[in-house]
Short mmCIF file of C-alpha atoms and ligand atoms in Angstrom, two decimals:
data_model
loop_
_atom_site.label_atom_id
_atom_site.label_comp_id
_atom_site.label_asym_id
_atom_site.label_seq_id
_atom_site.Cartn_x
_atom_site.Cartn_y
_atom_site.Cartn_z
CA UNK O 1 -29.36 12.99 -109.50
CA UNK O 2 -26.43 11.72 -111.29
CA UNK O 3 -23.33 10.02 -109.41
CA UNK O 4 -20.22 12.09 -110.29
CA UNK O 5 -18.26 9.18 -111.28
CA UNK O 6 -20.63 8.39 -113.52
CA UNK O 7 -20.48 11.68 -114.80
CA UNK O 8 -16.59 11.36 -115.19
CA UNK O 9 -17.36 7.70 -117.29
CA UNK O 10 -19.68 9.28 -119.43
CA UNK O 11 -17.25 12.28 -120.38
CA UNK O 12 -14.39 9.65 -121.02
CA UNK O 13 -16.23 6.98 -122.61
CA UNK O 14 -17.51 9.87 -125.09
CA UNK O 15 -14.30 10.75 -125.85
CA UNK O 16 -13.56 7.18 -126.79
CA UNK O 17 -16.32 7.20 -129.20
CA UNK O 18 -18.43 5.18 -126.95
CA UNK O 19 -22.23 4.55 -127.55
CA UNK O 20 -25.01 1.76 -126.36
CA UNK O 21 -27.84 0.52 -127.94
CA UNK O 22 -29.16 -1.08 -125.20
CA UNK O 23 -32.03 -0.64 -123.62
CA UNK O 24 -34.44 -1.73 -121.39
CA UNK O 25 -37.96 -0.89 -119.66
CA UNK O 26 -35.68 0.18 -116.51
CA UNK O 27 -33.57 2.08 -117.88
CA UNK O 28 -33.66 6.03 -118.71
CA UNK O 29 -31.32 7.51 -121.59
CA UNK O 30 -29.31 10.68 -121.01
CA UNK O 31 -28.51 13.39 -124.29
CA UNK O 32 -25.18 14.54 -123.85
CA UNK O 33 -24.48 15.97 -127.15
CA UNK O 34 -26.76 15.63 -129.78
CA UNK O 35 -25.52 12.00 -131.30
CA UNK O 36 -24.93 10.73 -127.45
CA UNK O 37 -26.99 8.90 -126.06
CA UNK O 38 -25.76 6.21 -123.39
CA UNK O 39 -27.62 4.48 -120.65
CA UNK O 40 -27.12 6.14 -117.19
CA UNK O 41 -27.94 2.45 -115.62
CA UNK O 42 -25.13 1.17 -117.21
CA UNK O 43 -22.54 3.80 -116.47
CA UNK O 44 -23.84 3.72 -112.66
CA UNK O 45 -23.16 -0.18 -112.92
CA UNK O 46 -19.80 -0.03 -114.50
CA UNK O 47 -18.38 2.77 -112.09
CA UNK O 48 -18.26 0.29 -108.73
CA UNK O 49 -17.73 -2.70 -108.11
CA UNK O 50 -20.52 -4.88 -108.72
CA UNK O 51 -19.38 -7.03 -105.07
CA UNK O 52 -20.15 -6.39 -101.42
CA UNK O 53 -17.66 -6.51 -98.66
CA UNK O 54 -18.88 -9.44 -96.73
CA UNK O 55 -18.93 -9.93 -93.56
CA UNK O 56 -15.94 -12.07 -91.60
CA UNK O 57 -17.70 -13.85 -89.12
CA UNK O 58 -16.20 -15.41 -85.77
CA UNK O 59 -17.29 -18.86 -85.60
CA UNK O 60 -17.55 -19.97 -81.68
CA UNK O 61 -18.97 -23.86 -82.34
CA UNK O 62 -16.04 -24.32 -85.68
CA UNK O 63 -13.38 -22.80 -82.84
CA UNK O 64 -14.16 -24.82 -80.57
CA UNK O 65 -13.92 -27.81 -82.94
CA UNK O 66 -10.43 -26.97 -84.17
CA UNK O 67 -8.87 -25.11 -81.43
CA UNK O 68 -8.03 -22.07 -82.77
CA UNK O 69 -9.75 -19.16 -83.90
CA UNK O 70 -12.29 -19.75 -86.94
CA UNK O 71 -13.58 -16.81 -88.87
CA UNK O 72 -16.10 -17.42 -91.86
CA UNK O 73 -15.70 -14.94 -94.32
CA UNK O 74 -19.28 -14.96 -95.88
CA UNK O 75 -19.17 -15.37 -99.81
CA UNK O 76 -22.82 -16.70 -99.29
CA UNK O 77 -24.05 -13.42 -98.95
CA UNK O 78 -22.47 -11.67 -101.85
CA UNK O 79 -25.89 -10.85 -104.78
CA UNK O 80 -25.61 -13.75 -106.42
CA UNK O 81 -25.00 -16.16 -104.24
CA UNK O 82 -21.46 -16.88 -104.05
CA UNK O 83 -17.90 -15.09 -104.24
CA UNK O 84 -18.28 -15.86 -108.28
CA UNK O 85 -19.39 -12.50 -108.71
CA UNK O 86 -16.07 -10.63 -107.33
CA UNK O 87 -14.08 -11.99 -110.89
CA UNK O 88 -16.98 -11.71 -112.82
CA UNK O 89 -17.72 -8.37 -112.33
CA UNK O 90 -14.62 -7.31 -112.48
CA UNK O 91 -14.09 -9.13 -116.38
CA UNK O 92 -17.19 -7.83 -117.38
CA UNK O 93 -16.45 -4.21 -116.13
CA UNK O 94 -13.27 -4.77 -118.32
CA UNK O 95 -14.55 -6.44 -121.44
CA UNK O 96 -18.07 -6.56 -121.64
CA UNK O 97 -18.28 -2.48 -121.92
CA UNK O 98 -19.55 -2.59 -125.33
CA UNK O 99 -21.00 -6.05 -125.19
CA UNK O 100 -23.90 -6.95 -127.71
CA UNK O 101 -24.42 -10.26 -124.98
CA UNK O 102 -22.57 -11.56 -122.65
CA UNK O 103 -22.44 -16.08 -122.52
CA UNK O 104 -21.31 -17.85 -119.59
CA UNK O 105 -20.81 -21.64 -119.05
CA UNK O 106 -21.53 -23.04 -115.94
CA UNK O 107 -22.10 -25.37 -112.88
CA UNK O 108 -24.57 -22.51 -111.73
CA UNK O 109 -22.77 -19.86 -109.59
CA UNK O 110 -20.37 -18.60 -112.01
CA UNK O 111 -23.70 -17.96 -114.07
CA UNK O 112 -25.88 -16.50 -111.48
CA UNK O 113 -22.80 -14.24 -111.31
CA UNK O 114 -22.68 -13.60 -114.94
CA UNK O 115 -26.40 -12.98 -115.20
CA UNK O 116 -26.46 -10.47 -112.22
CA UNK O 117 -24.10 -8.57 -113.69
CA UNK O 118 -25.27 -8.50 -117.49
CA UNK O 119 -28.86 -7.42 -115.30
CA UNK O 120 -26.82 -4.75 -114.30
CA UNK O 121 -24.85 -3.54 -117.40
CA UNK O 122 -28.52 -4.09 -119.39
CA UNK O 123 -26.29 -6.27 -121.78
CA UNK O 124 -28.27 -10.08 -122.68
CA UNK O 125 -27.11 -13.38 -120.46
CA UNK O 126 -26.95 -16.78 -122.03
CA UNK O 127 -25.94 -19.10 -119.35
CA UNK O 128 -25.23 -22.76 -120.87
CA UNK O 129 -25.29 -25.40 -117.96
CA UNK O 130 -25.07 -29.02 -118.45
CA UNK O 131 -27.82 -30.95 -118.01
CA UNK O 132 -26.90 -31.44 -113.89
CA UNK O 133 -27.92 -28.60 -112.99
CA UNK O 134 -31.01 -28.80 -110.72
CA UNK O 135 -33.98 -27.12 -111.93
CA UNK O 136 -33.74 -24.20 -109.07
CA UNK O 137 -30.72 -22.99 -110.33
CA UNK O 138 -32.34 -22.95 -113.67
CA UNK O 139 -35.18 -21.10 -111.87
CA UNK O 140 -33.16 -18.87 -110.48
CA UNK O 141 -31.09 -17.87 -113.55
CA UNK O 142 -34.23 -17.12 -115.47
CA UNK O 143 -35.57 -15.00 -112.40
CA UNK O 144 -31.86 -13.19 -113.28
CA UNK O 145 -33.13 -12.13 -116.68
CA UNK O 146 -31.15 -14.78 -118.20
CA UNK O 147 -31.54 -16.91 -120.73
CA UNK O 148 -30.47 -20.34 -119.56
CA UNK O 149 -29.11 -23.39 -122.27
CA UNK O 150 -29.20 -26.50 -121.03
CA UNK O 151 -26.24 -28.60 -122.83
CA UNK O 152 -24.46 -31.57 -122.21
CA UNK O 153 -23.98 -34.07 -119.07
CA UNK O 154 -20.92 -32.10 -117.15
CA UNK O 155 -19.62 -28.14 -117.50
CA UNK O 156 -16.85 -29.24 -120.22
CA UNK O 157 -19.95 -30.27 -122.34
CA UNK O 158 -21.94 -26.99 -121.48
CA UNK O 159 -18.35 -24.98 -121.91
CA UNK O 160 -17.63 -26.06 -125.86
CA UNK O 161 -21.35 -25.12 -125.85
CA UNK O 162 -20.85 -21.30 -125.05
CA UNK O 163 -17.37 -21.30 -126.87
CA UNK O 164 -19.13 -21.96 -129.79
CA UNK O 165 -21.99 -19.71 -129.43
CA UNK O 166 -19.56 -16.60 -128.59
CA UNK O 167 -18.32 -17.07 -132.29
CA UNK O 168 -21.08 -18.08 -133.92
CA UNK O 169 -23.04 -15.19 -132.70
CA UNK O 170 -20.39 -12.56 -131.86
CA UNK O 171 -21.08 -12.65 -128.05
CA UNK O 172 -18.30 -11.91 -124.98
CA UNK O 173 -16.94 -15.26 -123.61
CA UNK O 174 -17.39 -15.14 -119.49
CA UNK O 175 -15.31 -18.21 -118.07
CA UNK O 176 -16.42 -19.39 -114.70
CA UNK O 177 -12.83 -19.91 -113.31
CA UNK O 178 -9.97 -19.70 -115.89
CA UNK O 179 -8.85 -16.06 -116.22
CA UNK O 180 -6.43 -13.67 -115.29
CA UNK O 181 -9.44 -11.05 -114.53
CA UNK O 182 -10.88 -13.27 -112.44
CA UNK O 183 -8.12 -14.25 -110.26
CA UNK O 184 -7.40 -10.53 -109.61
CA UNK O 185 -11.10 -9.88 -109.56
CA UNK O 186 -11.47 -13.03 -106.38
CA UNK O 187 -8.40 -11.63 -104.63
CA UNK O 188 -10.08 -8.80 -103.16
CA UNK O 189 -11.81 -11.76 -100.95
CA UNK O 190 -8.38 -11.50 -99.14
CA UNK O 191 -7.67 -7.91 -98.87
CA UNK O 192 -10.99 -7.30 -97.64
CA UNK O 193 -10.01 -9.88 -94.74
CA UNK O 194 -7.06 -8.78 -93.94
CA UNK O 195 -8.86 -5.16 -93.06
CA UNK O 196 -10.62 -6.75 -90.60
CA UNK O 197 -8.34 -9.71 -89.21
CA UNK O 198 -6.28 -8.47 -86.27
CA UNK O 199 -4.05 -11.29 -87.10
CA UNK O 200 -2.48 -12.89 -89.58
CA UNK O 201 -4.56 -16.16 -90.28
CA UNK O 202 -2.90 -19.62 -89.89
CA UNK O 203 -4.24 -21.27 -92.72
CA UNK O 204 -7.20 -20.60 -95.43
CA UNK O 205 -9.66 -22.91 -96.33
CA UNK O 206 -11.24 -23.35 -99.72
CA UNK O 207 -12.96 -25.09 -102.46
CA UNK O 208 -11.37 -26.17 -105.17
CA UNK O 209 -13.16 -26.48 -109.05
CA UNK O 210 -11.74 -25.45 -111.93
CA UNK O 211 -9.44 -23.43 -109.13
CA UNK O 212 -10.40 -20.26 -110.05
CA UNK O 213 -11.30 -18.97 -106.30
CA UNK O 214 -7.34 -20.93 -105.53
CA UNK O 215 -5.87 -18.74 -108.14
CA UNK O 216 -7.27 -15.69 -106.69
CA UNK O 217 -6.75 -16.39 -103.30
CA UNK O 218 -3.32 -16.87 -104.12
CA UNK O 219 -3.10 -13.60 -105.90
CA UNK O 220 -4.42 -11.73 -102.79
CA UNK O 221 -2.17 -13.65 -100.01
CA UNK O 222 0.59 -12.45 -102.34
CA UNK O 223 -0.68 -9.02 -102.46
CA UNK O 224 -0.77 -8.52 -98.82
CA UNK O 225 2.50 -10.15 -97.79
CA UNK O 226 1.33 -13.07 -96.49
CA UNK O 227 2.90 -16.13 -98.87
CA UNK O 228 4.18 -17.81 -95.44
CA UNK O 229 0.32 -18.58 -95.01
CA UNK O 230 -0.82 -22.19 -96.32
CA UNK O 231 -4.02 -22.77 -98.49
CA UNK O 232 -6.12 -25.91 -97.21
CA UNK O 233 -7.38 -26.45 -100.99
CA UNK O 234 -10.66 -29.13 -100.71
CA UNK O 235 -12.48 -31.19 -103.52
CA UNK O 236 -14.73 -33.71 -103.34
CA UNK O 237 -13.98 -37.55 -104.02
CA UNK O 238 -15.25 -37.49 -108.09
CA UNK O 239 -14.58 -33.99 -108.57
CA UNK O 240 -10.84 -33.74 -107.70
CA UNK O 241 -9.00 -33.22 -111.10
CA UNK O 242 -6.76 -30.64 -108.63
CA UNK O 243 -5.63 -33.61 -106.64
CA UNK O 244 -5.31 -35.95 -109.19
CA UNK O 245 -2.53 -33.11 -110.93
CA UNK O 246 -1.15 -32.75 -107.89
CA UNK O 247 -1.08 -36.41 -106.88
CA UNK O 248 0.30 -36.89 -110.80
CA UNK O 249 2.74 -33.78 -111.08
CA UNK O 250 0.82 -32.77 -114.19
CA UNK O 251 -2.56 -31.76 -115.56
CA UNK O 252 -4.85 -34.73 -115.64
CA UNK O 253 -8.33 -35.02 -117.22
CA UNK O 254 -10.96 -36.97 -114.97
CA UNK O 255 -13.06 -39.42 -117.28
CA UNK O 256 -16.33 -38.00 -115.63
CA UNK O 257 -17.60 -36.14 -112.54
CA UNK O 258 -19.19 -38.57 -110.17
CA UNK O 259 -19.65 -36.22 -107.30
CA UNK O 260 -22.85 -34.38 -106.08
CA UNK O 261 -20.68 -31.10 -105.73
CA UNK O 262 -21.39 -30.47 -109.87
CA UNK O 263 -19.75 -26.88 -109.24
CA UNK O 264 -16.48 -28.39 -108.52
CA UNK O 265 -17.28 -30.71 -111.50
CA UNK O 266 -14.53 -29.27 -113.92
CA UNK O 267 -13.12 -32.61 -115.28
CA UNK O 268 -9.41 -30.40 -115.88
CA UNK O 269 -7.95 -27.85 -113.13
CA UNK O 270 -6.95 -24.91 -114.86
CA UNK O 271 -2.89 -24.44 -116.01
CA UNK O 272 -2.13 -21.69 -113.32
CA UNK O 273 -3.87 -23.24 -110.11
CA UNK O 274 -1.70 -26.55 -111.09
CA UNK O 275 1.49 -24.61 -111.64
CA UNK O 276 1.44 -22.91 -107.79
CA UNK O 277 1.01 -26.04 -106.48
CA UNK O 278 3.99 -27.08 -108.44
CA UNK O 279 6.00 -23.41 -107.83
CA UNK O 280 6.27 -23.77 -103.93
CA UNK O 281 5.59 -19.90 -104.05
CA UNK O 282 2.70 -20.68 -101.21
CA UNK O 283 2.37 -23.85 -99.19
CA UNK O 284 -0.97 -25.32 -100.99
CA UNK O 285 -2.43 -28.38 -99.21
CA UNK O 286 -5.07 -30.67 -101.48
CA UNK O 287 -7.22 -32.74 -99.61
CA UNK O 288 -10.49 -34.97 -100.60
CA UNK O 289 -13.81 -35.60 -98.44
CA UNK O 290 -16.58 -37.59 -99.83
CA UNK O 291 -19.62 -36.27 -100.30
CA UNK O 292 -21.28 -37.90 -97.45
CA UNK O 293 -18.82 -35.43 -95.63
CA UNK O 294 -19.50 -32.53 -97.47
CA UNK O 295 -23.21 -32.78 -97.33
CA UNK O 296 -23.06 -33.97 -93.14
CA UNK O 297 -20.96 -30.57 -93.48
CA UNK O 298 -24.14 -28.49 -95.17
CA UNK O 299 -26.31 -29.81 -92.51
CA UNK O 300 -23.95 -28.90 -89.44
CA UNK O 301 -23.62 -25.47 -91.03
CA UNK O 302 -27.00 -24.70 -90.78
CA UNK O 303 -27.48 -26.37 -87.68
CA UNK O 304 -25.11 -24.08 -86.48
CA UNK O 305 -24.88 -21.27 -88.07
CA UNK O 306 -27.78 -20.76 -89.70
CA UNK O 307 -27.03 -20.43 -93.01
CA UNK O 308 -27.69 -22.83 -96.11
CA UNK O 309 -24.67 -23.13 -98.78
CA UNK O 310 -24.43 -25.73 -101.21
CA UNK O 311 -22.39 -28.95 -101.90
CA UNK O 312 -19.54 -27.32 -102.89
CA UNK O 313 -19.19 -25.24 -100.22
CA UNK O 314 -19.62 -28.30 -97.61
CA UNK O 315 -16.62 -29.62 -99.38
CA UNK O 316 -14.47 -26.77 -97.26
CA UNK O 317 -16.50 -26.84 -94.34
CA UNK O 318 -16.00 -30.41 -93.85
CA UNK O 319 -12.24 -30.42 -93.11
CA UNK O 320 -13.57 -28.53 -89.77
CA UNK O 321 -16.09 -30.72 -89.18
CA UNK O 322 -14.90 -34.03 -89.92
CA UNK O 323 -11.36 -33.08 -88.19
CA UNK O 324 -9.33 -32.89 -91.05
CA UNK O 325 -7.73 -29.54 -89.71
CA UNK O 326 -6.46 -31.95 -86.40
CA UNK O 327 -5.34 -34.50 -89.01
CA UNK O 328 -2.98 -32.27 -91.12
CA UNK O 329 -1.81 -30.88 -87.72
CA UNK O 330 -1.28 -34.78 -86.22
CA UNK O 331 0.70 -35.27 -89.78
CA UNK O 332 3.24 -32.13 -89.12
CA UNK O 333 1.38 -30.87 -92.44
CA UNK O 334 0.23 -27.55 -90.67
CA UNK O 335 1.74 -26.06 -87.66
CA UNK O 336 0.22 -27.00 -84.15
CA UNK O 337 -0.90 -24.66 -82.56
CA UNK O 338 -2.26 -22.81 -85.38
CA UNK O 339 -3.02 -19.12 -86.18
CA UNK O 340 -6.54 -18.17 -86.90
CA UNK O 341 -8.23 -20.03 -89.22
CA UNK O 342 -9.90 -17.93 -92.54
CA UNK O 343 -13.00 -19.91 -93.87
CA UNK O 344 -13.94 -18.66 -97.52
CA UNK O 345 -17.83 -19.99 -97.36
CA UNK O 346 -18.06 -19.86 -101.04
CA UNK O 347 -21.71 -20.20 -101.03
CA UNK O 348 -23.57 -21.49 -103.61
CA UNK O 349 -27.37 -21.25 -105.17
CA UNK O 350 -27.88 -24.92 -105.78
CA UNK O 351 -29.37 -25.49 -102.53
CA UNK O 352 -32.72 -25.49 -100.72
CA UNK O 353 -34.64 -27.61 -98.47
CA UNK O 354 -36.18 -29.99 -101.28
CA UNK O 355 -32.60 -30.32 -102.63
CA UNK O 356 -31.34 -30.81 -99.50
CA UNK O 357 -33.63 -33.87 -98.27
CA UNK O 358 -32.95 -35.71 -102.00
CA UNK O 359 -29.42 -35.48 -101.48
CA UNK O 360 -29.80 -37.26 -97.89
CA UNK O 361 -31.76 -39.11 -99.74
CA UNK O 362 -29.68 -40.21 -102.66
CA UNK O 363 -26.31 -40.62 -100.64
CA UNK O 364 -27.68 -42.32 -97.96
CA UNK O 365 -27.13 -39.68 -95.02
N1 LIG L 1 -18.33 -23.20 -109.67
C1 LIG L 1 -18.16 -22.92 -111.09
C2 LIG L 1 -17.54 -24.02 -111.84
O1 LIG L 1 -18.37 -25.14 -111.97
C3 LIG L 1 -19.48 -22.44 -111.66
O2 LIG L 1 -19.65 -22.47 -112.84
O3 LIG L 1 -20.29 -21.96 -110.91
N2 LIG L 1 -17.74 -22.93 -104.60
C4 LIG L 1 -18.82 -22.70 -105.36
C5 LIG L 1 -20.14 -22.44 -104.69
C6 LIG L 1 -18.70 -22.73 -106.76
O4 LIG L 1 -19.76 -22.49 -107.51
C7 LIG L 1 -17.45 -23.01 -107.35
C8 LIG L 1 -17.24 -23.02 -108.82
C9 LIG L 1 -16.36 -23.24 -106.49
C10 LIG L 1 -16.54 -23.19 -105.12
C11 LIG L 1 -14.98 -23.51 -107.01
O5 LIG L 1 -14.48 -22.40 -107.66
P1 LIG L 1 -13.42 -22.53 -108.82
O6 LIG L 1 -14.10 -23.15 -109.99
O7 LIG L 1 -13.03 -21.13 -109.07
O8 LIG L 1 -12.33 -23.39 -108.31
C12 LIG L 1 -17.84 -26.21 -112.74
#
C-alpha cells in the first residue's frame, strides 16, 4: 500500500516535471501517467526524515561523578552511527532530489551518513576518505552500498578530492560539517531534548570538528529559547583548530592533525562556528583533553554504560570523566551548582574491539 504522503510527493513532484532514472533490484516503479514513472522507494525516503528520535538517557555513574543530573542523549544509535545523519538527510532531502550521485568527503561518519541516505534515495555514494581511515569504516561504507575513495593523509586532502569529482563528473557536493542545511538539519538534536527534559539543562556537552554539530546545536538552543545555556565545546589536543581560533581571535589553519580522533581532524573550523564564539550570542566554552583522556573516556563508557563510541566521541565524554566539568565550575567558568547536564554522545563507526586494543596499544593506555 502506498503512504499518502508519498502520494501527495508524487502528485507535486509531477507537476514540477519531476522524473528518476534510477533504479535498483529493490526497488518497484509506479505508472502514474503514461510518461511517469518515478521510484516509490525514493518518494517513501524523501517524505520523512531519514533520523530517529534517540533516546535521552539518565546517566546514574556520570551524575554521580559531576553532581548534577547527566542525561546522554544517544546519537550512537541513530542508522548510521552517529548524529551525522540528522544534517545529512536533511541536505540531501533538499538537494539531492534529482541527484545523478551524491559525493561526500569524510573522516567516516559524515559518510556512513551520506551513504545511508543515498541507500535510501537509490541515488550512487562516493565517499572520499583520507587515507586514516581504518579499514572498518571502509568496510562498513562498502557494506552501505557505497563506493569508498581513499585520498590523501587528512579530510582537507580527501575534501579537494570530492570537490573536484562533483565538477568533473556532475555529482551533488555533501559536506560533512560546513552548511547551513546541516546546522538546521543537527538542531533537531535539541528540540527533540527539550521534549523530554523536564528542565532546562545547565550546560551541553559536545564535540567539536569542523563544528558542524556546534553550529547546529547552537541553532536549536536558539530555537527553543534557551541562549542563557552554555556549550562545553571539546577537541582533542592535535585536532583543535576551534581552540586555536578561539585562543587566536581568528580562523587558524593547523599544519596537520596529530590526534587519534581523525573525525575531529578538520585542520580549519568552519567561518560560522568561529564567529558565535566571537558573537557572545551563547556562552561557548572550548576546552582540550588528550587523547589518552578521550580514549580512558571510550573505555569508562562502555564499562559503564555499555555502549562503544569512538574517539571522537570520548573527546566529550572525557570532561565528565576526567573532572573537567568540576574544573570549569572551581574556575567560576560555569555556575556551581549546575542545572542538568545534556551529553550529545555523538557516536561514531570507527570503533570496535580490535580498534580499540591498538589504540591502547599505540597511546600507551
Ligand atoms: N566527523 C566528520 C568530520 O571529520 C566526518 O566526516 O565524519 N563526533 C563524531 C563521531 C564525528 O564523526 C564528528 C565529525 C564530530 C563529532 C564533530 O562534528 P563536526 O565536524 O560537525 O564538528 C573530519
Amino acid at each position: 500500500m502506498v503512504d499518502f504522503r508519498v502520494l501527495g510527493l508524487l502528485k507535486s513532484l509531477h507537476r514540477q516535471r519531476f522524473s528518476s532514472h534510477v533504479k535498483t533490484k529493490r526497488t518497484f516503479n509506479l505508472t502514474f501517467h503514461s510518461n511517469f514513472s518515478i521510484s516509490v522507494q525514493r518518494l517513501g525516503a524523501m517524505a520523512r526524515p531519514f533520523h530517529l528520535n534517540t533516546p535521552l538517557l539518565e546517566s546514574v555513574s556520570m551524575t554521580q561523578r559531576v553532581g548534577t543530573p547527566v542525561f546522554l542523549k544517544m546519537e550512537n544509535s541513530q542508522p548510521s552511527g552517529s548524529f551525522k545523519i540528522r544534517g545529512i538527510g536533511h541536505l540531501c532531502q533538499q538537494l539531492a532530489t534529482d541527484s545523478k550521485g551524491v559525493v561526500c568527503s569524510s573522516g567516516g561518519n559524515a559518510g556512513m551518513a551520506a551513504a545511508y541516505v543515498a541507500r535510501k534515495m537509490c541515488v550512487p555514494a562516493t565517499i572520499v576518505v583520507p587515507s586514516s581511515t581504518p579499514q572498518l569504516v571502509v568496510q562498513r561504507l562498502r557494506d552501505q552500498g557505497a563506493t569508498v575513495n581513499i585520498t590523501g593523509k587528512v579530510w582537507d586532502d580527501a575534501n579537494a578530492e570530492a570537490l573536484r569529482l562533483a565538477e568533473a563528473e556532475g555529482l551533488t557536493y555533501v559536506p560533512p560539517f560546513d552548511h547551513p542545511l546541516l546546522w538546521q538539519g543537527h538542531s533537531s538534536v535539541v528540540s527533540e531534548a527539550a521534549a523530554s527534559l523536564e528542565e532546562k539543562p545547565g550546560a551541553v556537552l559536545l564535540s567539536v570538528g569542523g563544528g558542524g554539530l556546534l553550529c547546529g546545536v547552537i541553532q536549536g538552543l536558539k530555537d527553543v529559547g534557551w541562549t542563557d545555556v552554555p556549550v562545553i565545546a571539546m577537541e582533542t589536543v592535535g585536532a583543535d583548530c576551534f581552540n586555536a581560533a578561539v585562543k587566536a581571535g581568528r580562523l587558524v589553519t593547523l599544519d596537520d592533525i596529530t590526534s587519534e580522533a581523525k573525525c575531529l581532524g578538520a585542520k580549519t573550523v568552519c567561518r560560522k562556528a568561529f564567529e558565535f564564539s566571537q558573537s557572545g550570542e551563547i556562552s561557548i566554552i572550548s576546552e582540550l583533553v588528550t587523547d589518552q583522556q578521550a580514549l580512558g573516556a571510550v573505555e569508562t563508557f562502555l564499562d559503564e554504560e555499555r555502549v562503544l563510541v569512538e574517539m571522537a566521541c570520548g573527546a566529550a565524554l572525557a570532561a565528565v570523566y576526567s573532572g573537567l566539568v568540576h574544573r570549569l565550575q572551581d574556575e567560576g567558568r560555569l555556575p556551581a551548582p549546575l542545572g542538568p547536564l545534556l551529553v550529545i554522545v555523538c557516536g561514531g563507526s570507527s570503533m570496535d574491539m580490535e580498534q580499540l586494543s591498538h589504540l591502547k596499544h599505540k597511546l600507551h593506555t
